[in-house]
mmCIF file of C-alpha atoms in Angstrom:
data_model
loop_
_atom_site.group_PDB
_atom_site.id
_atom_site.type_symbol
_atom_site.label_atom_id
_atom_site.label_comp_id
_atom_site.label_asym_id
_atom_site.label_seq_id
_atom_site.Cartn_x
_atom_site.Cartn_y
_atom_site.Cartn_z
ATOM 1 C CA MET A 622 24.523 -12.833 9.619
ATOM 2 C CA SER A 623 22.227 -13.913 12.522
ATOM 3 C CA GLU A 624 18.542 -14.680 13.282
ATOM 4 C CA LYS A 625 16.542 -12.413 15.614
ATOM 5 C CA GLN A 626 12.998 -12.664 16.761
ATOM 6 C CA PHE A 627 10.814 -9.580 16.797
ATOM 7 C CA ALA A 628 7.048 -9.674 17.452
ATOM 8 C CA GLY A 629 7.036 -13.398 17.105
ATOM 9 C CA VAL A 630 8.730 -13.276 13.586
ATOM 10 C CA ASN A 631 12.226 -14.654 12.797
ATOM 11 C CA VAL A 632 14.216 -11.952 11.037
ATOM 12 C CA THR A 633 17.584 -12.309 9.471
ATOM 13 C CA VAL A 634 20.000 -9.453 10.062
ATOM 14 C CA ASP A 635 23.552 -8.770 8.907
ATOM 15 C CA ASP A 636 26.491 -8.242 11.291
ATOM 16 C CA GLU A 637 25.516 -4.646 11.942
ATOM 17 C CA GLY A 638 21.849 -5.439 12.614
ATOM 18 C CA PHE A 639 20.388 -4.409 9.233
ATOM 19 C CA MET A 640 17.620 -6.576 7.868
ATOM 20 C CA ILE A 641 18.481 -8.727 4.870
ATOM 21 C CA ASP A 642 14.910 -9.000 3.500
ATOM 22 C CA TYR A 643 12.964 -5.793 3.750
ATOM 23 C CA THR A 644 9.764 -7.491 2.760
ATOM 24 C CA GLN A 645 9.632 -9.209 6.221
ATOM 25 C CA TRP A 646 9.250 -5.794 7.899
ATOM 26 C CA ASN A 647 6.252 -4.627 9.768
ATOM 27 C CA GLU A 648 5.635 -1.873 12.395
ATOM 28 C CA ASP A 649 6.029 -4.301 15.276
ATOM 29 C CA ILE A 650 9.338 -5.447 13.919
ATOM 30 C CA ALA A 651 10.306 -1.785 13.583
ATOM 31 C CA ARG A 652 9.648 -1.286 17.281
ATOM 32 C CA GLY A 653 11.768 -4.230 18.088
ATOM 33 C CA LEU A 654 14.681 -2.935 15.934
ATOM 34 C CA ALA A 655 14.326 0.470 17.417
ATOM 35 C CA LYS A 656 14.727 -0.858 20.984
ATOM 36 C CA GLU A 657 17.813 -2.696 19.965
ATOM 37 C CA ILE A 658 19.478 0.642 19.187
ATOM 38 C CA GLY A 659 18.147 2.492 22.170
ATOM 39 C CA ILE A 660 15.018 4.101 20.746
ATOM 40 C CA GLU A 661 12.261 3.048 23.132
ATOM 41 C CA GLU A 662 9.150 4.273 21.329
ATOM 42 C CA LEU A 663 8.209 5.147 17.816
ATOM 43 C CA ASN A 664 5.769 8.013 17.113
ATOM 44 C CA ASP A 665 3.948 9.187 13.995
ATOM 45 C CA LYS A 666 7.023 11.285 12.953
ATOM 46 C CA HIS A 667 9.271 8.281 13.184
ATOM 47 C CA PHE A 668 6.900 6.273 10.954
ATOM 48 C CA MET A 669 6.698 9.193 8.501
ATOM 49 C CA VAL A 670 10.473 8.925 8.072
ATOM 50 C CA LEU A 671 10.519 5.132 8.015
ATOM 51 C CA ASN A 672 7.773 4.925 5.367
ATOM 52 C CA PHE A 673 9.590 7.525 3.199
ATOM 53 C CA MET A 674 12.750 5.457 3.431
ATOM 54 C CA ARG A 675 11.015 2.303 2.517
ATOM 55 C CA LYS A 676 9.307 3.977 -0.497
ATOM 56 C CA GLU A 677 12.715 5.263 -1.684
ATOM 57 C CA PHE A 678 14.365 1.821 -1.195
ATOM 58 C CA LYS A 679 11.630 0.116 -3.162
ATOM 59 C CA GLU A 680 11.979 2.557 -6.064
ATOM 60 C CA LYS A 681 15.707 2.972 -6.124
ATOM 61 C CA GLY A 682 17.238 -0.075 -4.369
ATOM 62 C CA THR A 683 18.997 2.106 -1.809
ATOM 63 C CA GLY A 684 17.993 4.350 1.096
ATOM 64 C CA PRO A 685 17.859 8.193 0.665
ATOM 65 C CA SER A 686 20.645 10.554 1.668
ATOM 66 C CA LEU A 687 20.169 12.806 4.661
ATOM 67 C CA ARG A 688 19.693 15.764 2.247
ATOM 68 C CA LYS A 689 16.825 13.896 0.479
ATOM 69 C CA LEU A 690 15.360 12.877 3.729
ATOM 70 C CA LYS A 691 15.192 16.387 5.153
ATOM 71 C CA ASN A 692 13.975 17.869 1.866
ATOM 72 C CA GLU A 693 11.293 15.324 0.934
ATOM 73 C CA SER A 694 10.183 13.294 3.953
ATOM 74 C CA GLY A 695 8.409 16.174 5.601
ATOM 75 C CA VAL A 696 10.823 16.159 8.607
ATOM 76 C CA ASN A 697 13.539 18.638 8.860
ATOM 77 C CA THR A 698 17.207 18.133 9.895
ATOM 78 C CA LYS A 699 16.826 19.136 13.550
ATOM 79 C CA GLU A 700 13.847 16.862 14.016
ATOM 80 C CA LEU A 701 15.652 13.985 12.251
ATOM 81 C CA TYR A 702 18.513 14.250 14.709
ATOM 82 C CA GLY A 703 15.984 14.363 17.535
ATOM 83 C CA LEU A 704 14.041 11.376 16.359
ATOM 84 C CA PHE A 705 17.109 9.299 15.508
ATOM 85 C CA PRO A 706 19.897 10.670 17.764
ATOM 86 C CA LYS A 707 23.505 10.390 16.601
ATOM 87 C CA GLY A 708 22.937 9.135 13.131
ATOM 88 C CA PRO A 709 19.598 9.812 11.498
ATOM 89 C CA ALA A 710 20.155 8.253 8.051
ATOM 90 C CA LYS A 711 21.806 5.124 9.381
ATOM 91 C CA LYS A 712 19.493 4.468 12.317
ATOM 92 C CA ALA A 713 16.326 5.182 10.321
ATOM 93 C CA ALA A 714 17.588 2.755 7.646
ATOM 94 C CA LEU A 715 18.111 0.061 10.337
ATOM 95 C CA ILE A 716 14.630 0.529 11.751
ATOM 96 C CA ALA A 717 13.040 0.777 8.363
ATOM 97 C CA GLY A 718 14.336 -2.685 7.632
ATOM 98 C CA ILE A 719 16.352 -1.610 4.596
ATOM 99 C CA THR A 720 20.073 -1.970 3.963
ATOM 100 C CA LYS A 721 22.804 0.405 5.343
ATOM 101 C CA PRO A 722 22.979 3.698 3.323
ATOM 102 C CA VAL A 723 25.870 3.771 0.816
ATOM 103 C CA GLY A 724 26.140 7.497 0.109
ATOM 104 C CA CYS A 725 28.358 9.957 1.988
ATOM 105 C CA ILE A 726 25.790 12.677 2.504
ATOM 106 C CA MET B 884 47.407 2.662 19.831
ATOM 107 C CA SER B 885 43.904 2.026 20.984
ATOM 108 C CA ASN B 886 40.901 1.817 18.622
ATOM 109 C CA GLU B 887 38.581 4.054 20.664
ATOM 110 C CA PRO B 888 35.816 5.401 18.462
ATOM 111 C CA ILE B 889 36.199 9.062 17.558
ATOM 112 C CA LYS B 890 33.846 11.219 19.764
ATOM 113 C CA ARG B 891 34.591 14.774 18.512
ATOM 114 C CA VAL B 892 36.250 16.361 15.557
ATOM 115 C CA SER B 893 37.414 19.897 14.979
ATOM 116 C CA ILE B 894 37.571 20.625 11.306
ATOM 117 C CA ILE B 895 39.669 23.661 10.022
ATOM 118 C CA VAL B 896 38.736 24.924 6.551
ATOM 119 C CA SER B 897 41.467 27.286 5.308
ATOM 120 C CA LYS B 898 40.885 27.493 1.604
ATOM 121 C CA GLY B 899 38.193 29.241 -0.404
ATOM 122 C CA SER B 900 38.122 27.166 -3.581
ATOM 123 C CA LEU B 901 35.402 24.628 -4.265
ATOM 124 C CA ASP B 902 37.857 21.806 -3.610
ATOM 125 C CA GLY B 903 39.114 23.607 -0.582
ATOM 126 C CA VAL B 904 35.657 24.041 1.051
ATOM 127 C CA TYR B 905 33.720 20.960 0.256
ATOM 128 C CA PRO B 906 35.997 18.245 1.813
ATOM 129 C CA GLY B 907 35.628 19.859 5.164
ATOM 130 C CA LEU B 908 31.892 20.212 4.824
ATOM 131 C CA ILE B 909 31.484 16.605 3.705
ATOM 132 C CA MET B 910 33.721 15.319 6.585
ATOM 133 C CA GLY B 911 31.788 17.469 9.047
ATOM 134 C CA ASN B 912 28.325 16.389 7.977
ATOM 135 C CA GLY B 913 29.543 12.785 7.635
ATOM 136 C CA ALA B 914 30.850 12.878 11.195
ATOM 137 C CA LEU B 915 27.509 14.105 12.626
ATOM 138 C CA MET B 916 25.752 11.322 10.736
ATOM 139 C CA GLU B 917 28.005 8.874 12.616
ATOM 140 C CA GLY B 918 27.154 10.331 15.983
ATOM 141 C CA ILE B 919 30.435 12.281 16.254
ATOM 142 C CA GLU B 920 30.393 15.839 17.682
ATOM 143 C CA VAL B 921 31.608 18.428 15.236
ATOM 144 C CA MET B 922 33.057 21.951 15.273
ATOM 145 C CA MET B 923 33.961 23.693 12.059
ATOM 146 C CA PHE B 924 36.500 26.508 12.143
ATOM 147 C CA PHE B 925 36.842 28.775 9.027
ATOM 148 C CA THR B 926 40.044 30.676 8.561
ATOM 149 C CA PHE B 927 41.946 32.601 5.831
ATOM 150 C CA PHE B 928 40.275 32.220 2.471
ATOM 151 C CA GLY B 929 38.086 29.497 4.001
ATOM 152 C CA LEU B 930 36.118 32.394 5.457
ATOM 153 C CA ASP B 931 34.546 32.785 2.082
ATOM 154 C CA ALA B 932 32.418 29.647 2.828
ATOM 155 C CA ILE B 933 30.646 31.495 5.651
ATOM 156 C CA THR B 934 30.630 35.043 4.261
ATOM 157 C CA LYS B 935 27.337 36.329 2.729
ATOM 158 C CA GLY B 936 27.778 36.701 -0.992
ATOM 159 C CA PRO B 937 31.002 34.720 -1.592
ATOM 160 C CA MET B 938 29.527 31.651 -0.021
ATOM 161 C CA ASP B 939 27.042 31.329 -2.929
ATOM 162 C CA ASN B 940 29.809 31.703 -5.407
ATOM 163 C CA ILE B 941 32.583 29.177 -4.462
ATOM 164 C CA LYS B 942 34.596 28.250 -7.555
ATOM 165 C CA VAL B 943 37.175 25.675 -8.624
ATOM 166 C CA ALA B 944 40.537 26.955 -9.843
ATOM 167 C CA THR B 945 41.164 26.247 -13.517
ATOM 168 C CA VAL B 946 44.594 27.798 -13.476
ATOM 169 C CA GLY B 947 47.375 26.386 -11.278
ATOM 170 C CA ASN B 948 45.401 23.191 -10.814
ATOM 171 C CA PRO B 949 47.297 20.334 -12.526
ATOM 172 C CA ALA B 950 44.423 17.882 -11.770
ATOM 173 C CA MET B 951 41.918 19.994 -13.767
ATOM 174 C CA ARG B 952 40.475 17.958 -16.620
ATOM 175 C CA MET B 953 38.012 18.702 -19.443
ATOM 176 C CA PRO B 954 35.010 16.567 -20.082
ATOM 177 C CA GLY B 955 36.368 13.267 -21.466
ATOM 178 C CA GLY B 956 39.258 13.292 -18.982
ATOM 179 C CA ILE B 957 41.865 15.243 -21.012
ATOM 180 C CA PRO B 958 44.054 17.461 -18.851
ATOM 181 C CA MET B 959 43.109 21.179 -19.281
ATOM 182 C CA PRO B 960 45.965 23.287 -20.494
ATOM 183 C CA SER B 961 46.537 26.249 -18.164
ATOM 184 C CA MET B 962 46.130 28.655 -21.125
ATOM 185 C CA LEU B 963 42.528 27.417 -21.584
ATOM 186 C CA GLY B 964 41.888 27.851 -17.864
ATOM 187 C CA MET B 965 42.792 31.485 -18.207
ATOM 188 C CA ILE B 966 39.856 32.235 -20.530
ATOM 189 C CA PRO B 967 37.331 34.457 -18.763
ATOM 190 C CA GLY B 968 34.375 32.535 -17.503
ATOM 191 C CA MET B 969 36.242 29.220 -17.565
ATOM 192 C CA SER B 970 36.304 28.878 -13.827
ATOM 193 C CA ALA B 971 32.631 29.683 -13.475
ATOM 194 C CA PHE B 972 31.847 27.193 -16.264
ATOM 195 C CA ALA B 973 33.895 24.402 -14.688
ATOM 196 C CA SER B 974 32.417 25.185 -11.296
ATOM 197 C CA SER B 975 28.850 24.873 -12.490
ATOM 198 C CA MET B 976 29.640 21.687 -14.283
ATOM 199 C CA MET B 977 31.078 20.275 -11.004
ATOM 200 C CA MET B 978 28.163 21.552 -8.921
ATOM 201 C CA LYS B 979 25.837 19.725 -11.309
ATOM 202 C CA GLU B 980 27.665 16.487 -10.813
ATOM 203 C CA MET B 981 27.752 17.065 -7.079
ATOM 204 C CA ASP B 982 24.033 17.688 -7.009
ATOM 205 C CA LYS B 983 23.460 14.317 -8.610
ATOM 206 C CA LEU B 984 25.194 12.844 -5.524
ATOM 207 C CA ASP B 985 23.002 14.931 -3.228
ATOM 208 C CA ILE B 986 25.870 17.156 -2.199
ATOM 209 C CA PRO B 987 24.086 20.468 -1.510
ATOM 210 C CA PRO B 988 25.192 24.112 -2.204
ATOM 211 C CA VAL B 989 27.371 25.616 0.593
ATOM 212 C CA GLY B 990 24.509 27.382 2.414
ATOM 213 C CA GLU B 991 22.266 24.381 2.515
ATOM 214 C CA PHE B 992 25.180 22.221 3.646
ATOM 215 C CA LEU B 993 26.150 24.596 6.506
ATOM 216 C CA GLU B 994 22.465 24.530 7.590
ATOM 217 C CA MET B 995 22.448 20.758 7.695
ATOM 218 C CA ILE B 996 25.594 20.734 9.789
ATOM 219 C CA HIS B 997 24.285 23.406 12.143
ATOM 220 C CA ASP B 998 20.894 21.844 12.462
ATOM 221 C CA GLY B 999 22.569 18.507 13.169
ATOM 222 C CA GLY B 1000 24.213 20.094 16.218
ATOM 223 C CA GLY B 1001 27.556 21.055 14.497
ATOM 224 C CA GLU B 1002 29.210 24.324 15.722
ATOM 225 C CA VAL B 1003 30.340 26.861 13.081
ATOM 226 C CA TYR B 1004 33.136 29.367 13.990
ATOM 227 C CA ALA B 1005 35.034 32.129 12.247
ATOM 228 C CA CYS B 1006 38.764 32.838 12.936
ATOM 229 C CA LYS B 1007 39.298 36.221 14.570
ATOM 230 C CA ALA B 1008 42.698 36.840 12.954
ATOM 231 C CA ALA B 1009 41.390 36.136 9.431
ATOM 232 C CA MET B 1010 38.312 38.289 10.110
ATOM 233 C CA ASP B 1011 40.504 41.194 11.157
ATOM 234 C CA MET B 1012 42.868 40.673 8.216
ATOM 235 C CA PHE B 1013 39.991 40.787 5.667
ATOM 236 C CA HIS B 1014 38.177 43.634 7.623
ATOM 237 C CA LEU B 1015 35.147 41.476 8.121
ATOM 238 C CA GLU B 1016 32.532 41.862 10.858
ATOM 239 C CA LYS B 1017 29.964 39.476 12.405
ATOM 240 C CA LYS B 1018 27.215 41.032 10.218
ATOM 241 C CA ASP B 1019 29.109 39.989 6.980
ATOM 242 C CA LEU B 1020 28.899 36.368 8.004
ATOM 243 C CA TRP B 1021 26.278 33.716 7.450
ATOM 244 C CA GLU B 1022 23.637 34.406 10.151
ATOM 245 C CA ASP B 1023 24.022 31.082 12.036
ATOM 246 C CA VAL B 1024 27.767 31.356 12.647
ATOM 247 C CA ASP B 1025 27.999 30.570 16.395
ATOM 248 C CA ASP B 1026 30.963 32.799 17.284
ATOM 249 C CA ILE B 1027 34.252 34.408 16.202
ATOM 250 C CA LEU B 1028 37.140 32.710 17.987
ATOM 251 C CA THR B 1029 40.752 33.474 18.736
ATOM 252 C CA VAL B 1030 43.221 30.631 18.170
ATOM 253 C CA GLY B 1031 43.468 30.144 21.947
ATOM 254 C CA THR B 1032 39.685 29.719 22.302
ATOM 255 C CA PHE B 1033 39.683 27.436 19.241
ATOM 256 C CA TYR B 1034 42.058 25.099 21.133
ATOM 257 C CA GLU B 1035 40.038 25.314 24.360
ATOM 258 C CA LYS B 1036 36.827 24.415 22.511
ATOM 259 C CA SER B 1037 38.657 21.550 20.655
ATOM 260 C CA ALA B 1038 39.405 19.790 23.987
ATOM 261 C CA GLY B 1039 39.136 16.094 23.384
ATOM 262 C CA ALA B 1040 38.682 16.477 19.670
ATOM 263 C CA GLN B 1041 40.654 15.151 16.706
ATOM 264 C CA ILE B 1042 41.772 18.219 14.733
ATOM 265 C CA ILE B 1043 41.470 17.930 10.920
ATOM 266 C CA PHE B 1044 43.162 20.707 8.819
ATOM 267 C CA THR B 1045 41.850 21.161 5.277
#
């Protein structure tokens, strides 16, 4: 675990960079987290995915699978891989401030 | 041995049963989600997974499958497995369980892999053997490959046989 500062807020993240407390999250922190993993800018589509992930996490305690993400977030598989290259579910979870996805799909 | 991260995998699916097809699809999709390049190569009965019709009707074997169990965990006697409809019944039960884990039907799974940048190929020898043509295959199959081309395209990949 380590402390990182995004947009003037101290955020605790685990060894892989996932936030420990998702309630600390805001859009500026998201931009900071995204830069850490090489995504320079976040657009409306990114936030559509991030907000869907946070809603799922709040309701179920875990992030959605890629299948759920592409079926219910309003963003399809191709776009998801475009927005979050090389690992949509994992990268979106990291930027959304929730824990690493536990499913295999 | 170095611990270099895996960059590319080439997954061969050679069986057409539910438990023959899904491990390859799960491994393939999982690899893409980790940022690993994926090519899927369907051969022998594995071709069923990318053949229009059969791909929507993949079943688990209830005969000759010693690991087959009935609800409650009791091993299923082969004689029971022979009852007509048993394989379809067991398969639909398994698909229901898989759906709960968000494991999609074959067609949707292939689409996820293809849309994620994975390449999907059919084996030429198996196509000839079963008298199949390109038009018989799922529409997004990228190509039909000979074994030689398969190896060329697998350059730098880890090959996984299922």
